[in-house]
Short mmCIF file of C-alpha atoms in Angstrom, two decimals:
data_model
loop_
_atom_site.label_atom_id
_atom_site.label_comp_id
_atom_site.label_asym_id
_atom_site.label_seq_id
_atom_site.Cartn_x
_atom_site.Cartn_y
_atom_site.Cartn_z
CA MET A 89 39.18 1.42 -31.12
CA ARG A 90 39.76 -2.12 -32.14
CA LEU A 91 38.85 -4.71 -29.46
CA GLN A 92 40.04 -8.35 -29.21
CA PRO A 93 38.18 -11.33 -27.36
CA ILE A 94 39.64 -12.51 -24.20
CA THR A 95 38.58 -14.39 -21.14
CA TRP A 96 38.13 -12.86 -17.74
CA GLU A 97 40.83 -15.21 -16.62
CA ARG A 98 43.56 -14.14 -19.01
CA LEU A 99 42.54 -10.47 -18.74
CA THR A 100 43.15 -10.68 -14.90
CA GLU A 101 46.43 -12.47 -15.12
CA ALA A 102 47.48 -9.75 -17.91
CA VAL A 103 46.59 -6.80 -15.78
CA ALA A 104 48.10 -8.50 -12.59
CA ASP A 105 51.31 -9.11 -14.50
CA ARG A 106 51.39 -5.55 -15.69
CA ILE A 107 50.91 -4.43 -12.24
CA THR A 108 53.73 -6.13 -10.85
CA ARG A 109 56.18 -4.57 -13.58
CA THR A 110 54.74 -0.93 -12.96
CA THR A 111 56.23 1.77 -11.07
CA SER A 112 54.48 4.70 -9.39
CA HIS A 113 54.42 7.85 -11.33
CA ASP A 114 55.35 9.98 -8.67
CA GLY A 115 58.16 7.71 -7.33
CA GLY A 116 56.26 6.50 -4.32
CA SER A 117 56.46 2.98 -3.09
CA ARG A 118 52.77 1.84 -3.53
CA LEU A 119 50.69 1.87 -6.62
CA ARG A 120 47.30 3.13 -7.40
CA VAL A 121 44.93 1.21 -9.78
CA ALA A 122 41.42 2.29 -10.83
CA VAL A 123 38.69 -0.22 -12.10
CA ASP A 124 36.24 2.42 -13.54
CA GLY A 125 32.65 1.55 -14.76
CA ALA A 126 28.93 1.86 -14.04
CA PRO A 127 27.57 -0.43 -11.39
CA ALA A 128 26.11 -2.63 -13.84
CA ALA A 129 29.42 -3.22 -15.35
CA GLY A 130 30.72 -5.44 -12.44
CA THR A 131 33.55 -3.32 -11.15
CA GLY A 132 33.62 -5.04 -7.77
CA ALA A 133 34.18 -8.48 -9.19
CA ALA A 134 36.84 -7.47 -11.49
CA ALA A 135 38.64 -5.50 -8.62
CA SER A 136 38.36 -8.63 -6.45
CA ALA A 137 39.64 -10.82 -9.03
CA PHE A 138 42.63 -8.60 -9.58
CA ALA A 139 43.35 -8.29 -5.85
CA ASP A 140 43.30 -11.91 -5.75
CA ALA A 141 45.78 -12.34 -8.60
CA LEU A 142 48.20 -9.74 -7.18
CA ARG A 143 48.10 -11.64 -3.64
CA LEU A 144 49.04 -14.69 -5.30
CA ARG A 145 52.23 -12.88 -6.70
CA GLY A 146 53.08 -11.56 -3.29
CA ARG A 147 51.89 -8.26 -3.32
CA ALA A 148 49.67 -6.78 -0.49
CA VAL A 149 46.29 -5.26 -1.74
CA GLN A 150 43.80 -2.83 -0.50
CA VAL A 151 40.39 -2.62 -2.43
CA VAL A 152 38.57 0.47 -1.65
CA ALA A 153 34.93 1.04 -3.16
CA ALA A 154 34.05 4.60 -4.32
CA THR A 155 30.66 3.99 -2.82
CA GLY A 156 32.08 3.80 0.66
CA PHE A 157 32.90 7.47 0.19
CA LEU A 158 29.46 8.97 -0.54
CA ARG A 159 28.39 12.09 0.75
CA PRO A 160 25.69 12.65 3.52
CA ALA A 161 22.18 12.21 2.00
CA SER A 162 21.37 15.67 3.03
CA LEU A 163 23.95 16.65 0.18
CA ARG A 164 23.14 13.91 -2.21
CA TYR A 165 19.44 14.62 -2.11
CA GLU A 166 19.58 18.35 -1.98
CA HIS A 167 17.93 18.56 -5.46
CA GLY A 168 15.91 15.35 -5.10
CA ARG A 169 16.60 11.78 -4.83
CA GLU A 170 16.77 11.20 -8.57
CA ASP A 171 18.96 14.10 -10.04
CA PRO A 172 21.52 12.87 -12.32
CA ASP A 173 23.45 16.02 -12.33
CA THR A 174 23.78 15.65 -8.39
CA TYR A 175 24.81 12.05 -8.93
CA TYR A 176 27.44 12.99 -11.42
CA GLU A 177 28.96 16.11 -9.68
CA GLY A 178 28.06 15.57 -5.90
CA TRP A 179 27.23 12.09 -4.71
CA PHE A 180 30.99 11.05 -4.23
CA ASP A 181 33.18 12.67 -1.69
CA THR A 182 36.30 13.19 -3.81
CA GLY A 183 37.99 15.41 -1.19
CA ALA A 184 37.71 12.54 1.30
CA LEU A 185 39.19 10.22 -1.25
CA TRP A 186 42.18 12.57 -1.63
CA ARG A 187 42.58 12.91 2.09
CA GLU A 188 42.04 9.52 3.29
CA VAL A 189 43.00 7.26 0.24
CA PHE A 190 45.54 8.94 -1.96
CA GLY A 191 47.17 11.35 0.44
CA PRO A 192 48.81 8.47 2.65
CA LEU A 193 50.03 6.80 -0.46
CA GLU A 194 52.17 9.68 -1.68
CA PRO A 195 55.99 9.35 -1.32
CA GLY A 196 56.68 9.63 2.34
CA GLY A 197 53.03 8.86 3.13
CA SER A 198 52.07 6.65 6.18
CA GLY A 199 50.27 4.11 3.87
CA ARG A 200 47.31 4.18 6.30
CA VAL A 201 44.19 4.11 4.11
CA LEU A 202 40.77 4.34 5.30
CA PRO A 203 38.69 1.57 3.50
CA ASP A 204 35.31 3.56 3.72
CA LEU A 205 33.91 6.68 5.38
CA TRP A 206 30.27 6.69 5.18
CA ASP A 207 27.29 4.09 5.30
CA PRO A 208 24.46 5.21 2.93
CA VAL A 209 22.07 2.87 4.53
CA THR A 210 22.42 4.29 8.02
CA ASP A 211 23.64 7.80 6.55
CA ARG A 212 26.32 7.70 9.25
CA ALA A 213 30.23 7.39 9.42
CA THR A 214 31.22 3.90 9.27
CA ARG A 215 34.25 4.38 11.86
CA SER A 216 36.01 1.72 10.00
CA ALA A 217 39.70 1.29 11.26
CA TYR A 218 42.48 2.31 9.14
CA ARG A 219 44.38 -0.38 7.21
CA GLU A 220 48.00 -0.02 6.51
CA LEU A 221 49.48 -0.73 2.88
CA PRO A 222 52.81 -1.51 3.25
CA PRO A 223 55.68 -0.36 0.71
CA GLY A 224 55.18 -2.49 -2.57
CA GLY A 225 51.60 -2.76 -2.01
CA VAL A 226 48.70 -1.90 -4.56
CA LEU A 227 45.52 0.27 -3.87
CA VAL A 228 42.60 -0.84 -6.13
CA LEU A 229 39.80 1.61 -6.26
CA GLN A 230 36.75 0.60 -7.81
CA GLY A 231 33.50 2.13 -8.71
CA PRO A 232 31.65 4.65 -11.10
CA LEU A 233 33.02 7.91 -12.61
CA LEU A 234 36.54 7.74 -11.27
CA LEU A 235 38.26 9.32 -14.00
CA GLY A 236 38.35 13.08 -14.61
CA HIS A 237 39.28 14.06 -11.18
CA TRP A 238 43.18 14.15 -11.53
CA PHE A 239 43.42 11.18 -9.15
CA PRO A 240 46.97 9.85 -9.19
CA PHE A 241 46.34 6.32 -10.74
CA ASP A 242 49.28 4.52 -12.09
CA LEU A 243 46.97 2.14 -13.98
CA THR A 244 43.38 2.58 -15.00
CA VAL A 245 40.85 -0.11 -16.19
CA HIS A 246 37.54 1.08 -17.78
CA LEU A 247 34.71 -1.42 -17.93
CA ARG A 248 32.77 -0.27 -20.97
CA LEU A 249 29.25 -0.84 -21.54
CA SER A 250 27.22 0.32 -24.75
CA PRO A 251 24.34 2.54 -24.00
CA GLY A 252 22.02 -0.29 -24.95
CA ALA A 253 23.74 -2.59 -22.64
CA LEU A 254 24.15 -0.08 -19.71
CA SER A 255 20.45 0.29 -20.03
CA ARG A 256 19.52 -3.25 -20.02
CA ARG A 257 21.83 -4.05 -17.03
CA THR A 258 21.01 -1.29 -14.91
CA ASP A 259 18.26 -1.80 -12.41
CA GLN A 260 14.98 -0.13 -13.47
CA ALA A 261 14.93 1.85 -10.10
CA GLU A 262 18.53 3.16 -10.93
CA HIS A 263 17.61 4.18 -14.76
CA TRP A 264 17.59 7.90 -13.52
CA THR A 265 21.48 7.67 -13.36
CA LEU A 266 21.71 6.93 -16.94
CA PRO A 267 22.11 10.59 -17.98
CA ALA A 268 25.00 10.96 -15.60
CA PHE A 269 26.99 8.29 -17.47
CA GLU A 270 25.89 9.77 -20.74
CA ARG A 271 27.50 12.90 -19.75
CA TYR A 272 30.41 11.04 -18.25
CA GLU A 273 31.06 9.66 -21.77
CA HIS A 274 30.78 12.99 -23.28
CA GLU A 275 32.87 15.16 -20.93
CA VAL A 276 35.63 12.64 -19.71
CA ALA A 277 35.51 10.01 -22.57
CA PRO A 278 36.72 7.10 -20.32
CA ALA A 279 37.43 4.82 -22.99
CA GLY A 280 40.08 7.11 -24.51
CA ALA A 281 41.34 8.10 -20.99
CA ALA A 282 41.83 4.55 -19.55
CA GLU A 283 44.75 2.51 -20.49
CA VAL A 284 42.82 -0.71 -20.37
CA VAL A 285 39.52 -0.67 -21.91
CA VAL A 286 37.12 -3.96 -21.43
CA ARG A 287 33.93 -4.16 -23.20
CA ALA A 288 31.58 -5.91 -20.94
CA ASP A 289 28.28 -5.74 -22.69
CA ASP A 290 28.16 -9.70 -22.58
CA PRO A 291 29.71 -10.40 -19.30
CA ARG A 292 30.26 -14.19 -20.56
CA HIS A 293 32.36 -12.63 -23.57
CA PRO A 294 34.53 -9.71 -22.83
CA ALA A 295 36.74 -8.03 -25.25
CA TRP A 296 39.85 -5.47 -24.65
CA ASN A 297 42.10 -3.27 -26.22
CA ASP A 298 45.11 -5.46 -25.64
CA PRO A 299 47.37 -2.21 -24.68
CA TRP A 300 50.43 -4.32 -24.06
CA GLY A 301 50.22 -6.81 -27.06
CA ALA A 302 49.22 -9.78 -25.19
CA GLY A 303 47.35 -11.29 -28.27
CA GLU A 304 43.88 -12.79 -28.65
CA THR A 305 42.76 -15.66 -26.71
CA PRO A 306 42.02 -18.55 -28.95
CA GLY A 307 38.56 -19.76 -28.73
CA ALA A 308 37.47 -16.84 -26.66
#
């Protein structure tokens, strides 16, 4: 895959512009966007930037973090606190994401999205209030391991880190998760599955696959 240098600012504008010209795959009135990547890739910051750019374009946006939909500790730690296979297969409550996030955004759905469900610090339900996403609104779901679940995304962005960069930028205490991301690369191949791929090895100098022919950024 050929990647071209770009600035985060121009990338954000290009993605936001594309979203405003995108229609839902299932004919619904709301869009669903993924910002996928390991925690070290900075999906939260990218999702927030996309959301800000969309709001400036007059679109309502709800950002949801996948980490707000973790399973209870009794299930996450069933095979120990540092089991990469459990992290890959069982940490995230995909059923709750379908029920509380994607279901309400289906054609004819209520648009009432739950922003989070479980607090991993207290290991209790967050009891957050539902947020109503009006017709024409955009859901931005950010976090790791988002692809491969058949979530009905209308646009997918993958922040890609090389194995070396992933290891360097992941906190030492979280290195036990690295085999899970290696498995994700092997089984899901997110760089091939996502529409937008951003190489984020050096956060100051991203590069992307330029899927819509936007061209390189001079001096990037």
